[in-house]
Amino acid sequence: MDFKNLIESGKTALGIELGSTRIKAQLTAYDGTPIASGDYEWENELVGGIWTYSLNDIHKGVKSCYSALKADVSEKFGINLKKIGAIGVSAMMHGYMAFDSDDRLFVPFRTWRNSITGKAADALTEAFGFNIPQRWSIAHLYQAILDNEAHVGDISFITTLAGYIHFRLCGKKVLGIGDASGMFPINSETNYYDETMLDKFDSLVEDKGYKWKIREILPEVLVAGEDAGRLTPEGAAFLDESGDLEQGIPLCPPEGDAGTGMAATNSVLVRTGNVSAGTSVFAMVVLEKPLTKLHREIDMVTTPTGKPVAMVHVNNCTSDINAWAGLFGEFAELFGLKLKKGDLYEGLFKAALKGKKDCGGLLSYGYLSGENITGCDEGRPVFLRKPDAEFTLGDFMRTHLYSAVAALKIGMDILTKEEGVKVDRLLGHGGFFKTERVGQSIMAAAMETPVAVMETAGEGGPWGMALLAAYSVNKKEGQSLENYLENEVFSNAATLVLEPDEEDIKGFEKYMEGYKNALPAEKAAIDFF
């Protein structure tokens, strides 16, 4: 491809995703071919018992990320990035951002990682007859109401992190339907918030006398491909402080990281599923039919086109692995070995393949934050070993990789074994899968399902967002997102599929017995340490 010509003519798509530990921008051709990228590393803060990112950090991160992308374009092609065909913004789903009539944030962004809305989530689940997880925006709003927080009566609108950045870029208070489904339940027949539940919520808070109704403060819902606004002069200046970026660029509906994961793995058709494993881990399966009953462990969300999706979301995945990798890297430096980050992770992950299938008497809980599926309101990373365990590096790394997907296993068993949901295969993406075959083979054993990883798996969410942006301006008349992805992007994608190994399955099952039995130790650590 003549990338230089594509960039200069503006026939490109830009996806920006604000993840838990990194903000990344990916510039692609309309067929998804990566052209340039930029990123910015950041971390959430625990402030007053609330996991948050400050507004200053959010702004700085997005600007720095775009600046890095622009520098990458200049270095590779010797040109200044001015034109872009379409832009899309995504971010970690859920959480709470509430604004006043002057578009000022009332309280610091409350992220998905918080487990502070238990009373609200329980009450709304009972009222709606529909599972409302703690991290959903409506649970945060209702908890603020239950806690009599002063700002609630003056709310002008609430949105997600992706919705906020989209608003800064084009002035539109809208959300893609997938991201909206993490704010409030969606009716997939109407592709809008569930009207009955909207009415029930208003009834619940009627005695408060607020000047708003819930419909008035939620973002407008859009499906993939719909017009979501254009880059304003203010938005262009916000994103590119140098003033080079042209205004008027079309924006697609902003999405959550669940939606971008589906797009990035071509998992938007019925009976397809994907698993995104990074700081958190979630698996999503596009359903053939509704579930038979409510499960608190299962979220009901949607594809970017509105199809119902069963989602198992786990707050903790690779954070504890990252902490241990950092310790091993520090140890190596002590002896004069300066290891590249990628080499360090690859070595440690490959060591796990040498570990015993059941981890040889080692056990861990990588809970940096609370874990709803196992009933833990807070996090305490815990590592346990039996006195007669050999305690090898292979066993140690395997137990942490097992632990990273153990809570996910509990939730997925509800779908596949209790509800009988059929999954032809899961497509994996995210940092857990970067080392070839390692995370993939462990995930296949845990899920007891073939796991596929595409050569594009490392591109992740921002790439998926770029695909959604490209679709919005490059689709043929009447072409569905499913058809666009299948024929324009993934028709020749190289894919590695691993079937679950029977010995790995048995070893993981034995590990899970210990994991479930020893949960009181994790809960005791939370209570007493």
XYZ file of C-alpha atoms in Angstrom:
529
model
C 0.000 0.000 0.000
C 1.050 3.582 -0.641
C 0.636 4.670 2.954
C 2.002 8.147 2.328
C -0.676 8.802 -0.276
C -3.392 7.378 1.961
C -2.342 9.690 4.803
C -2.095 12.786 2.628
C -5.474 12.099 1.002
C -7.119 11.367 4.348
C -8.210 7.829 3.482
C -7.420 6.528 6.947
C -9.189 5.657 10.180
C -8.009 6.564 13.668
C -8.968 4.585 16.746
C -8.136 5.906 20.216
C -8.712 3.705 23.253
C -8.265 4.719 26.872
C -7.352 1.466 28.590
C -6.563 0.777 32.210
C -2.779 1.122 31.926
C -2.292 2.600 28.479
C -3.938 5.021 26.086
C -3.240 3.986 22.519
C -3.947 5.498 19.122
C -3.917 3.366 15.972
C -4.009 4.797 12.436
C -5.074 2.291 9.799
C -6.093 1.965 6.180
C -9.795 1.302 5.636
C -9.113 -2.439 5.395
C -7.520 -2.395 8.836
C -3.872 -2.455 7.760
C -1.928 -0.699 10.565
C -0.068 2.427 9.472
C 1.130 4.183 12.616
C 0.513 4.229 16.350
C 1.178 6.145 19.522
C 0.634 5.430 23.187
C 0.781 6.868 26.667
C 1.170 4.864 29.852
C -0.824 5.800 32.920
C -2.196 4.301 36.111
C -5.321 4.778 38.155
C -5.083 6.212 41.656
C -6.836 5.205 44.847
C -8.034 8.549 46.211
C -10.241 8.591 49.278
C -11.097 4.940 48.729
C -12.119 5.575 45.077
C -10.243 4.254 42.038
C -9.966 7.187 39.637
C -8.056 9.005 36.925
C -7.945 12.780 37.261
C -9.371 14.952 34.504
C -5.904 16.448 34.012
C -4.427 12.998 33.487
C -7.208 12.097 31.043
C -6.583 15.228 28.987
C -2.810 14.901 29.110
C -2.977 11.228 28.187
C -5.141 11.721 25.105
C -3.065 14.656 23.861
C 0.229 12.841 24.496
C -1.037 9.708 22.809
C -2.052 11.613 19.676
C 1.237 13.518 19.688
C 3.124 10.198 19.758
C 1.032 8.938 16.820
C 1.756 12.099 14.878
C 5.487 11.721 15.560
C 5.327 8.102 14.352
C 3.742 9.246 11.071
C 6.430 11.894 10.630
C 9.252 9.462 11.372
C 7.964 6.734 9.055
C 6.738 8.812 6.125
C 8.257 12.280 6.500
C 4.885 14.022 6.440
C 2.744 15.999 8.845
C -0.560 14.386 9.835
C -3.381 16.769 8.946
C -6.193 14.742 7.403
C -7.954 11.661 8.751
C -10.909 9.918 7.121
C -12.730 9.032 10.351
C -12.073 8.976 14.092
C -13.435 6.725 16.807
C -12.923 6.846 20.573
C -13.270 3.951 22.982
C -12.429 3.406 26.615
C -12.782 1.074 29.555
C -16.494 0.580 30.006
C -18.805 1.557 32.832
C -17.992 3.886 35.684
C -19.433 7.282 36.460
C -18.872 10.756 35.031
C -21.539 13.298 35.994
C -21.592 16.893 34.707
C -23.395 20.132 35.499
C -25.082 22.463 33.014
C -21.725 24.118 32.280
C -20.196 20.719 31.417
C -18.073 20.657 34.553
C -17.349 17.327 36.241
C -18.994 17.093 39.658
C -16.867 14.354 41.225
C -13.704 12.565 40.040
C -14.286 9.819 37.465
C -15.328 6.629 39.285
C -13.917 3.734 37.297
C -15.149 0.201 36.661
C -12.668 -0.991 39.271
C -14.655 0.303 42.234
C -16.812 -2.067 44.267
C -18.716 0.602 46.177
C -22.208 0.323 44.728
C -23.398 -2.971 46.193
C -26.603 -1.649 47.743
C -27.579 0.171 44.573
C -26.764 -2.755 42.301
C -28.825 -5.124 44.448
C -31.800 -2.766 44.635
C -31.826 -2.075 40.883
C -31.430 -5.752 40.022
C -34.486 -6.538 42.146
C -36.498 -3.641 40.738
C -35.645 -4.363 37.094
C -35.507 -8.162 37.216
C -32.281 -7.692 35.278
C -28.694 -7.994 36.482
C -27.138 -4.617 37.233
C -23.404 -5.016 37.995
C -21.710 -2.708 40.474
C -19.558 -1.059 37.820
C -22.475 0.062 35.622
C -23.108 3.801 35.456
C -26.712 3.488 36.633
C -25.524 1.647 39.756
C -23.069 4.459 40.502
C -25.786 7.056 39.994
C -28.259 5.255 42.229
C -25.623 4.712 44.922
C -24.910 8.453 44.881
C -28.651 8.967 45.365
C -28.799 6.491 48.256
C -25.805 8.238 49.831
C -27.521 11.638 49.471
C -24.612 13.119 47.546
C -25.210 16.814 47.070
C -24.431 16.999 43.364
C -27.091 14.560 42.150
C -29.992 17.003 41.918
C -28.013 19.310 39.631
C -26.827 16.702 37.130
C -27.147 17.807 33.509
C -25.818 14.613 31.917
C -23.844 11.487 32.711
C -21.607 9.541 30.377
C -18.707 7.116 30.127
C -15.052 7.961 29.605
C -15.344 7.296 25.858
C -18.479 9.418 25.707
C -16.689 12.258 27.481
C -13.736 12.357 25.070
C -16.128 12.090 22.121
C -18.038 15.067 23.543
C -14.803 17.053 23.816
C -14.026 16.316 20.167
C -17.378 17.046 18.553
C -19.823 18.367 21.158
C -22.255 15.438 20.795
C -23.635 13.655 23.880
C -23.937 10.231 22.257
C -22.734 6.668 22.808
C -22.378 3.560 20.706
C -24.959 0.998 21.774
C -22.323 -1.383 23.164
C -20.967 1.271 25.519
C -24.476 2.457 26.358
C -25.341 -1.112 27.405
C -22.821 -0.691 30.222
C -24.679 2.366 31.472
C -28.297 1.164 31.421
C -30.078 -1.969 30.118
C -30.715 -2.005 26.361
C -33.701 -3.374 24.444
C -32.165 -5.037 21.375
C -35.508 -4.869 19.569
C -35.516 -1.061 19.637
C -31.759 -0.420 19.979
C -32.512 1.986 22.804
C -32.569 1.895 26.592
C -35.287 -0.382 27.976
C -38.342 1.880 28.318
C -39.953 -0.112 31.132
C -36.798 0.045 33.224
C -36.404 3.776 32.536
C -39.891 4.296 33.952
C -39.116 2.090 36.960
C -35.978 4.094 37.720
C -37.887 7.380 37.609
C -40.440 5.879 39.999
C -37.685 4.829 42.405
C -36.357 8.397 42.701
C -39.654 10.278 42.302
C -39.765 11.297 45.950
C -36.377 13.043 45.631
C -37.872 15.844 43.537
C -34.973 16.041 41.093
C -35.442 18.394 38.152
C -34.291 15.712 35.697
C -35.716 12.441 34.389
C -33.336 9.587 33.639
C -33.962 9.808 29.855
C -32.817 13.423 29.902
C -29.378 12.789 31.390
C -28.351 9.627 29.538
C -26.476 9.911 26.212
C -28.267 9.297 22.917
C -27.811 5.710 21.683
C -26.317 5.044 18.235
C -25.451 1.825 16.425
C -22.283 1.176 14.421
C -22.160 3.119 11.174
C -24.435 5.975 12.245
C -23.306 9.598 12.099
C -21.962 10.640 15.491
C -20.769 14.155 14.668
C -17.741 15.885 13.221
C -14.529 17.210 14.731
C -15.084 20.804 15.824
C -12.384 23.496 15.803
C -12.238 23.158 19.591
C -12.012 19.381 19.308
C -9.187 19.575 16.776
C -7.277 21.968 19.031
C -7.868 19.678 22.024
C -6.519 16.609 20.228
C -3.655 18.283 18.341
C -2.297 21.275 20.219
C 0.001 22.154 17.297
C -3.038 23.201 15.257
C -2.217 20.984 12.268
C -5.257 18.690 12.423
C -8.140 19.739 10.170
C -11.637 20.164 11.578
C -14.736 18.508 10.117
C -13.474 14.910 10.336
C -16.401 12.451 10.796
C -16.615 10.621 14.115
C -18.238 7.227 14.577
C -20.217 6.320 17.713
C -17.873 5.998 20.721
C -17.647 2.473 22.068
C -16.527 0.595 25.147
C -13.628 -1.827 25.205
C -16.102 -4.711 24.945
C -17.332 -3.463 21.578
C -13.850 -2.840 20.227
C -12.838 -6.323 21.381
C -15.703 -7.813 19.377
C -14.713 -5.828 16.285
C -11.005 -6.629 16.671
C -11.719 -10.368 16.780
C -14.553 -10.486 14.224
C -16.850 -11.748 16.991
C -20.113 -10.025 16.154
C -22.008 -13.008 14.702
C -24.249 -15.336 16.725
C -22.330 -18.167 18.504
C -19.059 -16.302 18.189
C -17.214 -15.226 21.290
C -14.076 -13.436 22.322
C -12.028 -13.068 25.438
C -10.062 -9.920 26.186
C -7.367 -10.456 28.772
C -5.312 -7.590 30.131
C -5.617 -5.630 33.381
C -9.133 -7.034 33.587
C -10.511 -9.998 31.665
C -13.884 -10.432 30.072
C -15.450 -12.993 27.787
C -18.397 -12.248 25.524
C -20.657 -14.596 23.593
C -23.240 -13.427 21.033
C -26.422 -15.283 21.982
C -28.770 -17.355 19.866
C -31.564 -16.952 22.410
C -32.149 -15.263 25.775
C -30.800 -16.833 28.958
C -33.327 -18.820 30.979
C -32.842 -16.828 34.178
C -31.037 -13.940 35.802
C -27.443 -14.575 36.886
C -25.592 -11.973 38.955
C -22.303 -13.201 37.481
C -23.413 -12.508 33.903
C -23.780 -9.053 32.324
C -26.119 -8.576 29.396
C -24.570 -6.127 26.927
C -24.678 -5.791 23.131
C -22.554 -5.898 20.015
C -21.882 -2.518 18.332
C -24.963 -3.274 16.195
C -27.228 -4.105 19.148
C -27.271 -7.916 19.225
C -27.574 -9.344 22.783
C -24.314 -10.529 24.307
C -23.663 -12.446 27.517
C -20.572 -11.065 29.185
C -18.509 -12.393 32.067
C -16.428 -9.527 33.433
C -13.633 -10.074 35.944
C -11.870 -7.099 37.514
C -8.455 -8.713 37.929
C -6.277 -10.486 35.384
C -2.653 -9.558 34.655
C -1.937 -6.831 37.239
C -0.398 -9.245 39.742
C 1.597 -10.929 36.955
C 2.902 -7.485 36.008
C 3.950 -6.851 39.599
C 5.881 -10.123 39.788
C 7.467 -9.488 36.383
C 8.644 -6.129 37.675
C 10.218 -7.836 40.690
C 12.009 -10.360 38.483
C 13.207 -7.551 36.239
C 14.580 -5.690 39.264
C 16.357 -8.874 40.358
C 17.931 -9.232 36.914
C 19.167 -5.628 37.024
C 20.808 -6.349 40.371
C 23.156 -8.665 38.473
C 23.687 -6.351 35.516
C 21.029 -7.806 33.221
C 18.937 -5.086 31.592
C 16.126 -7.089 30.008
C 13.715 -5.680 27.481
C 10.174 -5.781 28.805
C 8.975 -8.025 25.994
C 11.836 -10.497 26.516
C 11.192 -10.611 30.263
C 7.510 -11.427 29.821
C 8.154 -13.958 27.078
C 10.684 -15.801 29.236
C 8.413 -15.891 32.260
C 5.360 -16.971 30.256
C 7.297 -19.765 28.541
C 8.552 -20.938 31.927
C 4.909 -21.601 32.829
C 4.749 -24.323 30.180
C 7.358 -26.252 32.169
C 5.260 -26.127 35.330
C 3.135 -28.978 36.604
C -0.352 -29.143 35.117
C -1.940 -28.562 38.560
C 0.769 -26.108 39.688
C 2.208 -28.546 42.233
C 0.619 -27.187 45.411
C 0.878 -23.471 44.631
C -2.082 -21.093 44.591
C -2.638 -17.371 44.093
C -5.313 -14.706 44.028
C -4.241 -11.714 41.937
C -6.877 -9.413 43.408
C -5.615 -5.847 43.293
C -9.224 -4.746 43.487
C -12.513 -6.318 44.517
C -13.886 -9.299 42.604
C -17.654 -9.525 42.311
C -17.808 -13.084 40.996
C -16.109 -14.449 44.112
C -17.762 -12.030 46.546
C -14.716 -9.944 47.445
C -15.396 -6.230 47.900
C -11.716 -5.294 48.057
C -8.481 -6.691 46.736
C -5.498 -8.289 48.448
C -3.024 -10.136 46.214
C -2.305 -13.418 47.998
C 0.152 -16.201 47.159
C -0.039 -19.574 48.941
C 2.041 -22.745 48.800
C 1.943 -26.064 50.577
C 5.014 -26.994 52.665
C 5.874 -29.911 50.391
C 5.515 -27.953 47.141
C 8.673 -27.841 45.028
C 8.230 -24.101 44.364
C 9.794 -23.986 40.890
C 9.652 -20.990 38.557
C 7.523 -23.000 36.133
C 4.954 -23.891 38.809
C 5.029 -20.318 40.121
C 4.327 -18.738 36.733
C 1.691 -21.306 35.819
C -0.221 -20.634 39.039
C -0.310 -16.919 38.295
C -1.504 -17.528 34.742
C -4.162 -19.914 36.076
C -5.184 -17.400 38.713
C -5.566 -14.702 36.061
C -8.441 -16.649 34.444
C -9.821 -18.590 37.429
C -12.659 -16.191 38.281
C -13.530 -15.999 34.584
C -13.836 -19.792 34.582
C -16.459 -19.621 37.350
C -18.595 -17.232 35.321
C -18.183 -19.013 31.995
C -19.236 -22.340 33.537
C -22.597 -20.736 34.301
C -23.051 -19.902 30.621
C -21.831 -23.121 29.085
C -22.804 -25.714 31.716
C -25.908 -24.232 33.364
C -27.399 -22.304 30.446
C -26.125 -24.567 27.672
C -24.826 -21.642 25.603
C -23.000 -22.887 22.518
C -19.671 -21.328 21.559
C -18.004 -22.500 18.374
C -14.724 -20.969 19.474
C -13.344 -18.051 21.441
C -11.013 -15.509 19.872
C -8.407 -14.178 22.249
C -6.762 -10.757 22.340
C -4.885 -8.631 24.827
C -1.570 -8.865 26.646
C -2.290 -12.323 28.069
C -1.965 -13.733 24.529
C 1.154 -11.898 23.362
C 3.546 -14.783 24.018
C 2.705 -17.330 21.345
C 0.673 -20.337 22.501
C 1.197 -19.859 26.259
C -1.808 -17.812 27.388
C -3.801 -19.296 24.527
C -3.268 -22.893 25.652
C -4.110 -22.032 29.266
C -7.266 -20.177 28.243
C -8.345 -23.134 26.057
C -7.939 -25.496 29.011
C -9.775 -23.175 31.387
C -12.700 -22.585 29.011
C -12.674 -26.157 27.637
C -13.156 -24.548 24.227
C -10.907 -24.014 21.194
C -9.224 -20.606 21.416
C -8.117 -18.775 18.302
C -5.620 -15.947 18.151
C -5.306 -13.890 14.990
C -2.087 -12.319 13.814
C -3.797 -8.999 14.635
C -4.444 -9.986 18.274
C -1.719 -7.688 19.533
C -3.412 -4.678 17.921
C -6.293 -4.891 20.390
C -8.953 -2.324 21.206
C -7.678 0.793 19.407
C -7.402 -1.237 16.217
C -10.962 -2.494 16.713
C -12.069 1.102 17.214
C -10.319 2.107 13.988
C -12.269 -0.653 12.193
C -15.539 0.787 13.508
C -14.442 4.250 12.352
C -13.539 2.910 8.902
C -16.878 1.132 8.634
C -18.735 4.373 9.314
C -17.289 6.081 6.212
C -16.281 3.205 3.914
C -19.210 0.764 4.044
C -21.166 -0.015 0.905
C -24.844 0.888 0.694
C -26.718 -1.385 3.099
C -23.580 -3.291 4.125
C -23.764 -4.640 7.678
C -20.893 -4.454 10.131
C -20.763 -8.253 10.180
C -20.370 -8.351 6.392
C -17.833 -5.516 6.383
C -15.584 -7.207 8.913
C -15.866 -10.614 7.286
C -15.185 -9.467 3.715
C -13.201 -6.242 3.945
C -10.966 -6.929 6.950
C -10.715 -10.574 8.018
C -11.123 -12.499 4.747
C -7.418 -13.393 4.651
C -6.524 -13.094 8.339
C -3.967 -15.611 9.592
C -5.358 -17.419 12.627
C -3.841 -19.922 15.052
C -6.407 -22.187 16.723
C -5.505 -24.335 19.719
C -7.749 -27.127 20.913
C -7.843 -27.648 24.696
C -5.373 -30.281 25.897
C -7.005 -32.974 28.058
C -4.132 -33.058 30.566
C -4.234 -29.263 30.846
C -7.980 -29.428 31.482
C -7.518 -31.969 34.291
C -4.715 -29.938 35.833
C -6.736 -26.735 35.701
C -9.761 -28.463 37.252
C -7.629 -29.636 40.163
C -6.235 -26.118 40.575
C -9.792 -24.734 40.594
C -10.762 -27.050 43.451
C -8.067 -25.485 45.604
C -8.921 -21.994 44.322
C -12.554 -22.287 45.383
C -11.810 -24.069 48.671
C -9.214 -21.512 49.782
C -11.293 -18.408 49.027
C -11.813 -17.870 52.793
C -8.048 -17.187 52.990
C -8.406 -14.375 50.461
C -11.386 -12.967 52.336
C -9.513 -13.188 55.633
C -6.651 -11.212 54.116
C -9.154 -8.514 53.163
C -10.639 -8.490 56.665
C -7.407 -8.502 58.639
C -4.645 -7.041 56.434
